[in-house]
Amino acid sequence: MASAPGWFEGTSLNTAVLVPAAGRGERLGPGAPKALRELGDIPMLVHAVRSLLAARGVTAVVVAAPPDGVAGVRDLLRAQLPAESPVWVVAGGATRQESVRFALAAVPADHDIVLVHDAARPFVPAHVVEAVIAAVADGADAVVPALPVVDTVKEVAAANGAETVVRTVDRSLLRAVQTPQGFRRAVLARAHAEADGFGAEGATDDAGMVERTGGTVVVVPGSEEAFKVTRPFDLLLARALLERRAERAAQARADEADGAAESTEIDVVR
Ligand code: CTP
Ligand code: MG
């Protein structure tokens, strides 16, 4: 069957992924902007973009880089990605919300599905990206990948420098939301055009803005591997995950080599 470039699971809609990568990473401690810190000698942003390009249906990636580092990020991605990768780099803004808005303005015209993915989630599995795309292609206005909350969650009140518990929240209906979040392009554009009331920090996710404008947000299963690198402890987890993937890849290569040797033996026997 002939396929349009973005063909995926019965849709001919192209999907662009916006990658806000302009944050400083203050909670990670002093150093380069978070997206440019290295995990296994490769900047987090490069891992994230490779993870996205590995998903079926992704036909464009627009990175919002730290405003004073656009040329450097362009050079980095050019050096680290295959030639002709459909990746664009624009200057990000003062808040995540602003970075997403700037990236959205650079999406090529023929893209009707737009995902937003944090550069700080470098190891999102392709199946999560594909599930989000599929749910938008199925007709959802907005989609978030999410996991059940594992901790008991309590609401607190602060008084005289101490906190006391107000109540225990029913966690069975709570979800921890990840990225990529997916949208019909027009829905995301409207949410950003109409967004207000999020204060100086801006919205921390895009689906929240769609909720504000009355849209329905569909939930699909997330993945532990899509965790966000936020604090120094997360770097340990990221490096451990990289090591496990490297071991698995080495094992797969060894199995393949064994398989090749076996089939040669069979040939010889014949
Ligand atoms: N982000 C962005 N532009 C900003 C702020 C954040 O593009 N002005 C991006 C970050 O680069 C990150 C994503 O939004 O990929 C999620 O934000 P977060 O985890 O909070 O990253 P930082 O803002 O960099 O970290 P911190 O809040 O600890 O400073
Ligand atoms: Mg932040």
Coordinates of C-alpha atoms in Angstrom, one line a residue, residues 38 60 77 103 124 154:
E38 CA 25.0 14.6 29.2
A60 CA 8.6 16.8 12.2
L77 CA 21.5 18.1 16.4
A103 CA 7.7 26.2 18.7
V124 CA 10.1 7.9 26.4
K154 CA -2.3 13.9 51.6

